[in-house]
XYZ file of N, CA and C in Angstrom:
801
model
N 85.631 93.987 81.300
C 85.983 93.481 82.626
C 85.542 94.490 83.686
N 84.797 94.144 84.517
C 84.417 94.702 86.203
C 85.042 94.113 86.635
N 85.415 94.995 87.472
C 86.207 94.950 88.964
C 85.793 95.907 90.390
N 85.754 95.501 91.196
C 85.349 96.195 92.730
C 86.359 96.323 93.466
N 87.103 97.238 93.546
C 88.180 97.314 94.906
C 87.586 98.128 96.330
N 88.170 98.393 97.354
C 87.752 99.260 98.317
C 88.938 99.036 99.574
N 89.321 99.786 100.195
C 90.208 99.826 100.895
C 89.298 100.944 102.663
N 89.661 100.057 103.534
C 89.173 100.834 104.706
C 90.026 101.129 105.500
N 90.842 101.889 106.388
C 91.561 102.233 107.714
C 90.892 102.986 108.921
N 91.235 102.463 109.843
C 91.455 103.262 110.863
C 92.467 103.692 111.581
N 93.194 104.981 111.654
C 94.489 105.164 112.131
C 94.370 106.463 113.120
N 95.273 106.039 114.060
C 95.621 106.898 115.131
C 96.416 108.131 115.045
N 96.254 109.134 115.422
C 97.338 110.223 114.711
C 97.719 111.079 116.190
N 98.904 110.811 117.057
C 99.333 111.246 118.196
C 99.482 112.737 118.095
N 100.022 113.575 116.857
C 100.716 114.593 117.073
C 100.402 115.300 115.690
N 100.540 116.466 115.730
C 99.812 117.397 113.970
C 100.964 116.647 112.882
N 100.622 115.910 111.856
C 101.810 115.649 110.568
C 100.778 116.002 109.652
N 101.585 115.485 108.547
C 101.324 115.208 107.282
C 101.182 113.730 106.568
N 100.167 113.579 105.703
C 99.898 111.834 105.393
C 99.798 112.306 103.613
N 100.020 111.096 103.564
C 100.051 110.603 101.532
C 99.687 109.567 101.868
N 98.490 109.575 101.172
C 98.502 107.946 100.767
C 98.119 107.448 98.756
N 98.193 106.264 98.869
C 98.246 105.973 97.627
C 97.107 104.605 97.749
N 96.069 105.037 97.494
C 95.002 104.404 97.666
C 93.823 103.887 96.340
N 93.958 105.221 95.775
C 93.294 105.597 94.404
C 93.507 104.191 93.316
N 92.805 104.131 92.692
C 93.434 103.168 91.520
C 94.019 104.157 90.221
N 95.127 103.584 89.471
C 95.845 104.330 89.110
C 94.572 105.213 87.948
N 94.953 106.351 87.323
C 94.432 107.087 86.295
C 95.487 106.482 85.146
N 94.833 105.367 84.089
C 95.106 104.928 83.174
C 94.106 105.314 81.932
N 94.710 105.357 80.503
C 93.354 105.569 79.554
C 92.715 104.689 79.327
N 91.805 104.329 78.827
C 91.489 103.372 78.651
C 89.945 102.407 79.597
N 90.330 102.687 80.651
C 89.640 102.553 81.960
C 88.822 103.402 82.051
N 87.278 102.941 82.739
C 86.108 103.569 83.118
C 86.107 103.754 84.588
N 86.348 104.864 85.310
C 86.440 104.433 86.725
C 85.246 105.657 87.901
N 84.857 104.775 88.856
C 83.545 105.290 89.530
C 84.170 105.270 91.095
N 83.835 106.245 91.638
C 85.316 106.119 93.076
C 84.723 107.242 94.026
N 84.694 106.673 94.798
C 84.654 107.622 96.483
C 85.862 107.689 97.138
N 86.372 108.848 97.999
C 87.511 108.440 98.752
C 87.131 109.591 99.554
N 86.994 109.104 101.249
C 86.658 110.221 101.996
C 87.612 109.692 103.330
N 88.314 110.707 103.721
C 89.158 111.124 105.067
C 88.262 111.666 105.807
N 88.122 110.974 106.965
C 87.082 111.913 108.093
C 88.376 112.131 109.717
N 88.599 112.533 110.054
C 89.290 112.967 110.920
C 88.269 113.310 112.495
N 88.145 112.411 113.144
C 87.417 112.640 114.627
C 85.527 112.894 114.390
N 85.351 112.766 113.097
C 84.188 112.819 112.140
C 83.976 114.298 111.137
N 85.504 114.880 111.104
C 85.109 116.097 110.135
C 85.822 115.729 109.234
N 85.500 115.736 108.027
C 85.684 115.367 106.587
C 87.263 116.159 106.242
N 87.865 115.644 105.715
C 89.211 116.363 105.131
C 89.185 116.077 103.450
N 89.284 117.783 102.967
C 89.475 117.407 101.810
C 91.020 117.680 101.202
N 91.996 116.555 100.816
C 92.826 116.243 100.432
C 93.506 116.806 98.687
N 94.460 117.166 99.130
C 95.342 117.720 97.620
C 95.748 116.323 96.705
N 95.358 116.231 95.783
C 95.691 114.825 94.735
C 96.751 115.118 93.999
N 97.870 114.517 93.960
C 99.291 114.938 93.044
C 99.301 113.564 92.359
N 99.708 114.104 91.147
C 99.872 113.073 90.166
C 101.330 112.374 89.697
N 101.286 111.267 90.015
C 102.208 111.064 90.192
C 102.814 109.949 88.568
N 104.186 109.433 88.105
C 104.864 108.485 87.684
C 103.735 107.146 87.377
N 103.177 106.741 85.914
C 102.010 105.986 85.331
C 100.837 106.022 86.016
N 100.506 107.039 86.174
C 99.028 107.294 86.798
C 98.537 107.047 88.050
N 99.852 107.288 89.207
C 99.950 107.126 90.165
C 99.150 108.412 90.859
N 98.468 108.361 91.893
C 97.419 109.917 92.708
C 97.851 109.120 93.929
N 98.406 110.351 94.344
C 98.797 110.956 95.890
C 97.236 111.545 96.452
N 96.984 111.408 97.497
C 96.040 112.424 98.200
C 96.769 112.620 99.512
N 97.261 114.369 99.745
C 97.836 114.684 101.021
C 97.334 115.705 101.443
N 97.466 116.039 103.015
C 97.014 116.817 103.251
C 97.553 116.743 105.035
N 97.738 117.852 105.642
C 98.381 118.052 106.751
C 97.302 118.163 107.654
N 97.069 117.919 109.281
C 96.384 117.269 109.937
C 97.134 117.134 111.147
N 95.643 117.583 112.124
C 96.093 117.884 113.643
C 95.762 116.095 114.344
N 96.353 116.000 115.791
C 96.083 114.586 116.282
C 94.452 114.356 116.346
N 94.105 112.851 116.385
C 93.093 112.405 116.416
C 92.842 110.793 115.724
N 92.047 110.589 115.554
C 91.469 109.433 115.057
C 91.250 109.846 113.502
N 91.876 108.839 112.743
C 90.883 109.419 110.922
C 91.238 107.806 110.273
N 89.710 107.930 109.763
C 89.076 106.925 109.243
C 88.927 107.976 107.597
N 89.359 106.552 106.969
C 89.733 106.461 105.404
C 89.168 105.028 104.747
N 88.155 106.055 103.409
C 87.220 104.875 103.091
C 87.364 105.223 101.385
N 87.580 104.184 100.762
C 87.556 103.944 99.328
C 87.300 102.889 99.100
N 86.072 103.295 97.756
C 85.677 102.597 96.908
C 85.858 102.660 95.856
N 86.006 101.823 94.810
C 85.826 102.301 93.106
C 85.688 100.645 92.265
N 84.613 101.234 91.424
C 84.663 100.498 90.367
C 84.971 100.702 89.198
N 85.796 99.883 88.335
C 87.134 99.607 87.400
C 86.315 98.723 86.037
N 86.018 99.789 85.059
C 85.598 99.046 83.845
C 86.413 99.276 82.657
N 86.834 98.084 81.860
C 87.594 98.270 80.572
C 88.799 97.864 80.412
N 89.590 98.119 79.964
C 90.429 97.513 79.568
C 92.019 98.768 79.578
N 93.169 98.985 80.453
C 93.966 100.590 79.969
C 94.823 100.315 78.745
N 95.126 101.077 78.484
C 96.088 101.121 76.661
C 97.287 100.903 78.019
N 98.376 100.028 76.773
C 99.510 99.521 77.456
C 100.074 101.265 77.210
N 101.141 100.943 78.123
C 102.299 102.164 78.130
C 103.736 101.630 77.737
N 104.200 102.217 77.281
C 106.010 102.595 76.432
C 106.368 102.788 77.481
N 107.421 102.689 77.547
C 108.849 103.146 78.429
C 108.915 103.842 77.692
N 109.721 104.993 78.359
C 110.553 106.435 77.782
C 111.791 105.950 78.022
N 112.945 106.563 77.475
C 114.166 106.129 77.791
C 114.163 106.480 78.968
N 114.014 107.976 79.473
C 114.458 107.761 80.963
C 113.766 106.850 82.253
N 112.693 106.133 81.694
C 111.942 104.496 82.517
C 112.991 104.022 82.854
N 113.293 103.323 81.022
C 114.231 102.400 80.791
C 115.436 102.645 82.284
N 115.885 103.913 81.703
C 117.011 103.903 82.915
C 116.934 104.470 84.451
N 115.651 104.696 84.444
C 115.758 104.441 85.707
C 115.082 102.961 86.468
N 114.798 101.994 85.762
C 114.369 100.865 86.404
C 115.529 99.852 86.284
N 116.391 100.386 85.688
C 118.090 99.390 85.353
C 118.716 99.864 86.813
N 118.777 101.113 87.578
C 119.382 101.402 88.593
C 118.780 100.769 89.536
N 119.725 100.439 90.564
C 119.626 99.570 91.954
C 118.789 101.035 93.063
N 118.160 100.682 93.576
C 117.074 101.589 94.578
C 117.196 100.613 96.264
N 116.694 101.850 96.947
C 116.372 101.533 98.187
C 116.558 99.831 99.026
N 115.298 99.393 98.040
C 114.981 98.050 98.344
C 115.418 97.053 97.391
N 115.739 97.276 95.930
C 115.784 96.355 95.144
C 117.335 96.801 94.688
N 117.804 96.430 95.343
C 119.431 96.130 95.090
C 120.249 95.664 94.681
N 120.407 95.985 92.893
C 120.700 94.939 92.004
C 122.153 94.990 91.894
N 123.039 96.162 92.724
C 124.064 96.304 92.353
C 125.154 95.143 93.255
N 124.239 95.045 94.689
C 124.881 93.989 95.423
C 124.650 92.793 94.570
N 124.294 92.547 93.839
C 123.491 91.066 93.181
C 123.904 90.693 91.776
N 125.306 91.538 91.294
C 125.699 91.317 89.897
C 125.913 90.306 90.117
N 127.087 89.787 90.719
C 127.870 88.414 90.468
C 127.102 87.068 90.991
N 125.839 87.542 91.828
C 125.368 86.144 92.262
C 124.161 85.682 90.576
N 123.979 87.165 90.392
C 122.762 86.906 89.175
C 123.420 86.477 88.158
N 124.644 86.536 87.825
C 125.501 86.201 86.718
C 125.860 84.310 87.049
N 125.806 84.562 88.085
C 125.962 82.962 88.139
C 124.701 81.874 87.948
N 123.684 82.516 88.636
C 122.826 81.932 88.354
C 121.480 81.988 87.492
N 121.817 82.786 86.353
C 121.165 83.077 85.242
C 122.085 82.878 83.667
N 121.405 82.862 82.900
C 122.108 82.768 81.854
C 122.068 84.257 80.950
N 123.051 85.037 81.410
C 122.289 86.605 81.186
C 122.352 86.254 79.177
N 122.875 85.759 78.775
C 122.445 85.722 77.084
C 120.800 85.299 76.438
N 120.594 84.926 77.599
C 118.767 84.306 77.071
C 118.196 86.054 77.083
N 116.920 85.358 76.136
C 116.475 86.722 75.932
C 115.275 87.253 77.193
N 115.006 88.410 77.242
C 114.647 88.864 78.829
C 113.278 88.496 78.765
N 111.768 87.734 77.948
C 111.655 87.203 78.453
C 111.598 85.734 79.020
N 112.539 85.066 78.771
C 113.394 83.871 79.568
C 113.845 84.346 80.817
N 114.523 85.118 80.958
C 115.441 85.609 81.825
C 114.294 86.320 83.346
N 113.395 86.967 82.602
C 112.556 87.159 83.325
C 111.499 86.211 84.265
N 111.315 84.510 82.986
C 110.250 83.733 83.888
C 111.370 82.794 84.704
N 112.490 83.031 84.178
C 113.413 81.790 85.451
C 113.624 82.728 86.393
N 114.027 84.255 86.378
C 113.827 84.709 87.823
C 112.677 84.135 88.458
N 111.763 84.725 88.153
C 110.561 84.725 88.673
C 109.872 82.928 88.992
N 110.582 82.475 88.494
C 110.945 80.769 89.255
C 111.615 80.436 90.471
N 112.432 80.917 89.697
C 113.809 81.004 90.807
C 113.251 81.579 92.346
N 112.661 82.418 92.276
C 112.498 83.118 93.581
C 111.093 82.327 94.272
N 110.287 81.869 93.356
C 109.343 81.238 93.950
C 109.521 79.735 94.487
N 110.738 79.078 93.999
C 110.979 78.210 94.529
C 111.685 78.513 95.558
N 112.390 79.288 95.867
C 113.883 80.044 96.933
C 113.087 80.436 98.180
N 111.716 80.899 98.074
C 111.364 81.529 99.394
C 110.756 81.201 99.337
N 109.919 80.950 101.007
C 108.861 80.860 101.606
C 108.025 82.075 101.971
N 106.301 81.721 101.663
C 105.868 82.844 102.207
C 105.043 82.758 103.531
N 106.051 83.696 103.973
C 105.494 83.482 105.604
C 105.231 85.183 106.449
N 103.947 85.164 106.867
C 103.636 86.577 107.297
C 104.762 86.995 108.698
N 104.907 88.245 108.753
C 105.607 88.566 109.927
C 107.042 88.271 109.841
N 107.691 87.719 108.680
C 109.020 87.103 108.916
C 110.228 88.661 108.494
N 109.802 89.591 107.999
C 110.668 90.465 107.493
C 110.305 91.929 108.037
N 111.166 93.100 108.038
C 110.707 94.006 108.703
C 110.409 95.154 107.270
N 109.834 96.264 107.910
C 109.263 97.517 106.344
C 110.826 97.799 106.062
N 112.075 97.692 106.795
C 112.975 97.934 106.266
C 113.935 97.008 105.238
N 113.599 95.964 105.569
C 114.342 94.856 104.323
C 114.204 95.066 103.114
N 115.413 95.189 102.382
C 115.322 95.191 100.875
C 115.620 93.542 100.555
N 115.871 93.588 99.178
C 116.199 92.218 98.380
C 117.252 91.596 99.074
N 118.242 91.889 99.642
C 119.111 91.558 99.889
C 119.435 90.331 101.535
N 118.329 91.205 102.104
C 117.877 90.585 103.418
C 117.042 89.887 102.731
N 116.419 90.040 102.219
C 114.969 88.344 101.519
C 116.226 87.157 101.205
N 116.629 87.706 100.021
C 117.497 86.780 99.607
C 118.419 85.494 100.759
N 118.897 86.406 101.929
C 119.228 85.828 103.058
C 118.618 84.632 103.583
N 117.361 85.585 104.047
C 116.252 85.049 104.613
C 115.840 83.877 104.493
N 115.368 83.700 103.062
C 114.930 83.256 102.558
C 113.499 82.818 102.961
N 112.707 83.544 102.750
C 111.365 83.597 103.394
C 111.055 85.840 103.368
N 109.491 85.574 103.383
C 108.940 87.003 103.369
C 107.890 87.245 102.773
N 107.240 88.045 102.593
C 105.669 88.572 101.889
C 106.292 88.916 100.574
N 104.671 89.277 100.003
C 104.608 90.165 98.778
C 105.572 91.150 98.358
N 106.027 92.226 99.113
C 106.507 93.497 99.103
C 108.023 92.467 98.716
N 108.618 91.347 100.069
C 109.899 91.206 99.645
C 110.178 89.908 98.367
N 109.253 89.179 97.903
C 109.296 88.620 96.727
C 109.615 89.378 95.453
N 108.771 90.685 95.074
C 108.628 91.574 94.266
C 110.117 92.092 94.496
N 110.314 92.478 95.303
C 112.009 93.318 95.578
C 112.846 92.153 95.321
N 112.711 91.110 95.587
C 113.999 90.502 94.827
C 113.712 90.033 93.516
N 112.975 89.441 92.945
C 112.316 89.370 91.453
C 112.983 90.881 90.385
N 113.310 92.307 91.675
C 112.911 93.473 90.424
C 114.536 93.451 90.368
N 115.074 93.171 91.559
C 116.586 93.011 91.967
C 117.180 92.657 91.123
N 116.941 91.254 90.957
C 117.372 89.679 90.087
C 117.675 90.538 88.567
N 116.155 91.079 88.400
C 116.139 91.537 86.503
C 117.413 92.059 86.246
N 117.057 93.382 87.169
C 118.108 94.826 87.100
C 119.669 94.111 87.049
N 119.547 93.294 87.686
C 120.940 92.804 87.578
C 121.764 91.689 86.706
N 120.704 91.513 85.647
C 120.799 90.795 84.454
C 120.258 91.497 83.128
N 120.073 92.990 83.690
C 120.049 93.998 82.655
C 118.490 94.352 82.048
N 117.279 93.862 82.835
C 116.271 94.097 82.081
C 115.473 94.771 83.066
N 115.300 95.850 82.443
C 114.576 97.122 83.334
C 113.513 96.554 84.253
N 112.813 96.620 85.344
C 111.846 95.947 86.312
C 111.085 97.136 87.240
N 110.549 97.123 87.578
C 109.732 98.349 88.885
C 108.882 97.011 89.535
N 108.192 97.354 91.001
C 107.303 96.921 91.797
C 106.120 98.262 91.593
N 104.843 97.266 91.493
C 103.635 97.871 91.479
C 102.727 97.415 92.667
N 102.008 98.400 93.142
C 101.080 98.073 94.405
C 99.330 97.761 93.873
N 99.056 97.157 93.817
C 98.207 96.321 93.153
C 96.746 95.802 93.891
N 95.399 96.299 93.759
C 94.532 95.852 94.431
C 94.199 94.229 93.448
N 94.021 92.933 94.298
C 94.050 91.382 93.324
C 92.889 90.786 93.939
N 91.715 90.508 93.272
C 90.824 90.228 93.265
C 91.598 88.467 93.342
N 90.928 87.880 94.203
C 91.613 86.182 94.496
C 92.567 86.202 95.428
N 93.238 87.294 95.492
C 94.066 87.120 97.520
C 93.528 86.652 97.949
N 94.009 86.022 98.576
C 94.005 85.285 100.294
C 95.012 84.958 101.108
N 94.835 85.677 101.834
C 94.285 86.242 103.023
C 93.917 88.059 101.927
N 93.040 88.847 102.014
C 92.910 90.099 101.058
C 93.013 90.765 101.949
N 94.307 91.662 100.807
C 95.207 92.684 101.311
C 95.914 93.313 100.180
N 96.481 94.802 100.529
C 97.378 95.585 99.441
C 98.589 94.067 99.166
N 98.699 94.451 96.913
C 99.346 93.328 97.104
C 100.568 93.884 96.490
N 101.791 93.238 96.385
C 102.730 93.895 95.312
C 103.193 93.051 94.737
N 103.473 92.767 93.235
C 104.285 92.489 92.246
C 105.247 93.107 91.331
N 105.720 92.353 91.023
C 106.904 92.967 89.876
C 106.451 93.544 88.448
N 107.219 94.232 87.582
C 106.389 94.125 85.864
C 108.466 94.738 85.579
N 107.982 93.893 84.601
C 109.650 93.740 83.596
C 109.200 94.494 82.138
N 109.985 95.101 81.307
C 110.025 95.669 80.127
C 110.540 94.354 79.121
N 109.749 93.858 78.996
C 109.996 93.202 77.149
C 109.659 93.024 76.305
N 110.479 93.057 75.009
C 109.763 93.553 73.853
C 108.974 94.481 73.408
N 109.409 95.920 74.715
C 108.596 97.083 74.065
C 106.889 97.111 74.941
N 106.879 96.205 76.377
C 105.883 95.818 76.860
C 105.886 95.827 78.169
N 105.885 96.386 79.091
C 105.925 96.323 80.350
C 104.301 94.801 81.060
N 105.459 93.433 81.289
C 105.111 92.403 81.561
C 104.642 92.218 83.014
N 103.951 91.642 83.520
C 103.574 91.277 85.035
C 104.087 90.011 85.579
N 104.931 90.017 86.664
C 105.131 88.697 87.168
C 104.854 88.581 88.334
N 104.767 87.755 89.208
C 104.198 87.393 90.308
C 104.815 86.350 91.290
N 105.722 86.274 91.314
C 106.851 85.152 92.381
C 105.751 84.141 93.091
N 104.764 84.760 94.068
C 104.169 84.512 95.344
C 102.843 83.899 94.258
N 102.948 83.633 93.105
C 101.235 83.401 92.602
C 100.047 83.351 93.096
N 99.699 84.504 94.505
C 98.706 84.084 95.178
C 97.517 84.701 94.231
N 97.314 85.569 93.313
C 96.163 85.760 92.665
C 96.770 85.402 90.930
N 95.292 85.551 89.971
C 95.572 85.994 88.677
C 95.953 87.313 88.133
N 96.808 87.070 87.760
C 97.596 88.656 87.108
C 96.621 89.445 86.183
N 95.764 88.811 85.265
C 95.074 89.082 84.414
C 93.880 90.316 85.179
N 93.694 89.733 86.267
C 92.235 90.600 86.806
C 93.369 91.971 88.141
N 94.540 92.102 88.580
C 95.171 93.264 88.978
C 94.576 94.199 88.597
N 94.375 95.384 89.495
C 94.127 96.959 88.913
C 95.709 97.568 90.263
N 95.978 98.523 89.216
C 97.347 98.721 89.412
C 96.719 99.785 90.298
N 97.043 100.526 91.270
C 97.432 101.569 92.577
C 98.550 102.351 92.180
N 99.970 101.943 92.351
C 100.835 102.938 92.147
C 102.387 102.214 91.671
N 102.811 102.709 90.859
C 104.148 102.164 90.609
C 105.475 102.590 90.345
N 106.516 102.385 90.783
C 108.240 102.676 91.309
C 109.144 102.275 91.287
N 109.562 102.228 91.758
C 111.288 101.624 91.297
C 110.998 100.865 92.518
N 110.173 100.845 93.797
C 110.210 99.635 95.035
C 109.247 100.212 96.067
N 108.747 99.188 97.134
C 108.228 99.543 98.019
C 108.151 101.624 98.601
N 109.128 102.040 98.815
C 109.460 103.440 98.985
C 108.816 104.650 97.861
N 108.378 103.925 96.692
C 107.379 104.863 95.813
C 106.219 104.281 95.863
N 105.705 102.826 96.424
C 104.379 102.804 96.289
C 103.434 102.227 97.768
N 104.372 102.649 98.916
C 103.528 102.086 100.088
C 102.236 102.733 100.200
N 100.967 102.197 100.578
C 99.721 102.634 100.863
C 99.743 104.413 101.643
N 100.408 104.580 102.634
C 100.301 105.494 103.568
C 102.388 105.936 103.615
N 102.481 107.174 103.551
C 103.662 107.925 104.135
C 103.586 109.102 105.380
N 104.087 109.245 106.202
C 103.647 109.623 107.407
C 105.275 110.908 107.442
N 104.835 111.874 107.550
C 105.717 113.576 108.084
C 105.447 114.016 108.811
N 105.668 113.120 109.915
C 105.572 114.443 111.250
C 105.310 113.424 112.447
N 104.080 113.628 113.816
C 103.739 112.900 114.561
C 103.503 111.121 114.268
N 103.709 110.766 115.363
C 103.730 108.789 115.264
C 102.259 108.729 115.025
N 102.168 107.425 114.249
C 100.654 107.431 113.570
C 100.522 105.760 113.881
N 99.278 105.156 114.402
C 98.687 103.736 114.598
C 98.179 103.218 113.269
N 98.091 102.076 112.621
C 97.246 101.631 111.959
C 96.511 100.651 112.605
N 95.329 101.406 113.141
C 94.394 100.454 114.002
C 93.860 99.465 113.708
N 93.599 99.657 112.319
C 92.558 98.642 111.798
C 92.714 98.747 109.957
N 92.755 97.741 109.638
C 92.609 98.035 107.630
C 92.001 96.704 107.203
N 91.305 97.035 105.935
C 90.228 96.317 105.522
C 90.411 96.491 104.126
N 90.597 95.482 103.237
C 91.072 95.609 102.085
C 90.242 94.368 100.986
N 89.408 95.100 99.804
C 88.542 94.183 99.353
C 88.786 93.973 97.700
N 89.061 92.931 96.940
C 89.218 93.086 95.730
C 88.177 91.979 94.642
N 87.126 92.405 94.246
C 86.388 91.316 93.360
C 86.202 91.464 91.872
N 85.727 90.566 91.240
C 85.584 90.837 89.977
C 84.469 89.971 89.461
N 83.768 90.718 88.133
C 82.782 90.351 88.348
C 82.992 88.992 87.173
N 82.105 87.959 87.603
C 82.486 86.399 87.077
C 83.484 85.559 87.694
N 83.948 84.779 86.944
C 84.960 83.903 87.544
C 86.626 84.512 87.419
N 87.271 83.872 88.247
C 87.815 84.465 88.311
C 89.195 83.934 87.335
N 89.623 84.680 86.271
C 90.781 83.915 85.351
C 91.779 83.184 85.409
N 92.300 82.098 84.789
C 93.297 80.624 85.128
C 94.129 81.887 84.869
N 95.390 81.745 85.745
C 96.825 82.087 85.599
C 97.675 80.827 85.647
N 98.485 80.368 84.711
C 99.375 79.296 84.562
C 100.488 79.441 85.066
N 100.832 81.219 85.548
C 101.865 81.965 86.199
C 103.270 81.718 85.043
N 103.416 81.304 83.976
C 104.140 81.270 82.305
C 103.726 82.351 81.528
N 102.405 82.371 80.843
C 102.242 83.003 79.820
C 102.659 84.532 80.194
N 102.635 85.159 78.746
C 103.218 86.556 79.359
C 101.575 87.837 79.244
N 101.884 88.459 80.177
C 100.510 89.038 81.071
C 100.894 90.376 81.220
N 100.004 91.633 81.301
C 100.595 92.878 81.745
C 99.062 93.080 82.450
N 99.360 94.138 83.279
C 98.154 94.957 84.236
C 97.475 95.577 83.243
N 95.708 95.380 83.695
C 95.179 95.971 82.319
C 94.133 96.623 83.104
């Protein structure tokens, strides 16, 4: 399998901070990967510290006076990555309620409306029903601060808040879940995307609430317990613009049936 991702920005930087972003496609084994990533700052090149982060997650940071900086990545993605195990401490930390995915507010509604005795993955594709029938997806309707809890309300929201209640729902019917930031060849409108992935049977699974692409062709970016471990850009210090972003995901051939049922992991 080929794949083409590339990600472009232009951002404003008022005052000297510090930036992370999570742009890279993840460092998995398995995978053949060919990649540019250049920070130019007012047109002088910045070269960036890469920290490695939780399943082959790369940070690139680096501290930085005001100006204009333009950020350009490319990479091409060949092969296939070896699945990954949970460690016990995964396991328990994707059972705990986080930031955005707030499973602890959500025992008694998930208990009602799940059958927590089915096995997780059942439990996993009627969430992941459940929520796709429950919300609408509508751009602009939610703010970067809403967790699951405000979606759930809502009822309506993007990618980021589908995935947060999908990881919510699990955690709170006992089956470990994280959100992954995901470049998806078949978006539309194309853009950073996020989905869910559940632990079953020893398998960290992919689900997708919002079915706007095939799960099968995803190359994973970065992954967390929620939005707050895998947003594109983190900002320490001066107010920063995102002027402009440009976000491209293809693959080479057609592009694979997802039935959004069968069970699927990021490869």
């Amino acid at each position: 399998m080929k794949r083409d991702v590339s990600a472009h920005l232009d951002i404003g930087i008022t005052a000297p901070t510090t930036l992370e972003f999570q742009l890279a496609v993840a460092g998995q084994p398995g995978l053949e990967l060919t990649e540019s990533l250049v920070f130019e700052l007012d047109g002088r090149t910045i070269w960036p510290q890469e920290i490695s982060g939780p399943h082959g997650t790369r940070i690139h940071k680096f501290a930085t006076g005001a100006g204009n900086l333009r950020v350009h990545y490319n990479a091409t993605v060949f092969g296939v990555a070896n699945p990954e195990t949970a460690s016990d401490y995964d396991i328990a930390v994707y059972l705990r309620p986080s930031r955005f995915a707030e499973c602890d507010k959500l025992f008694g509604f998930a208990a009602a409306e799940f059958d927590g005795n089915a096995a997780p993955a059942e439990l996993a594709a009627a969430v992941t029903g459940w929520v796709r029938r429950r919300l609408s997806y509508v751009a602009g309707s939610s703010d970067p601060i809403d967790g699951a809890v405000e979606t759930l309300l809502c009822g309506a929201g993007v990618c980021r808040d589908f995935s947060h209640l999908v990881v919510a729902l699990l955690r709170a019917v006992k089956v470990p879940a994280r959100v992954v930031a995901v470049y998806a060849p078949g978006l539309y409108p194309m853009d950073f995307h996020a989905v869910a992935e559940a632990y079953i049977d020893g398998v960290w699974r992919v689900f997708d609430a919002t079915g706007l692409a095939p799960r099968s062709s995803l190359v994973r970016i970065a992954t967390g317990r929620d939005a707050s471990d895998t947003a594109f850009m983190d900002n320490h210090g001066g107010e920063v613009f995102v002027n402009s972003m440009w976000v491209n995901a293809i693959i080479d051939g057609f592009l694979p049936f997802d039935n959004g049922v069968d069970p699927v992991s990021i490869v």
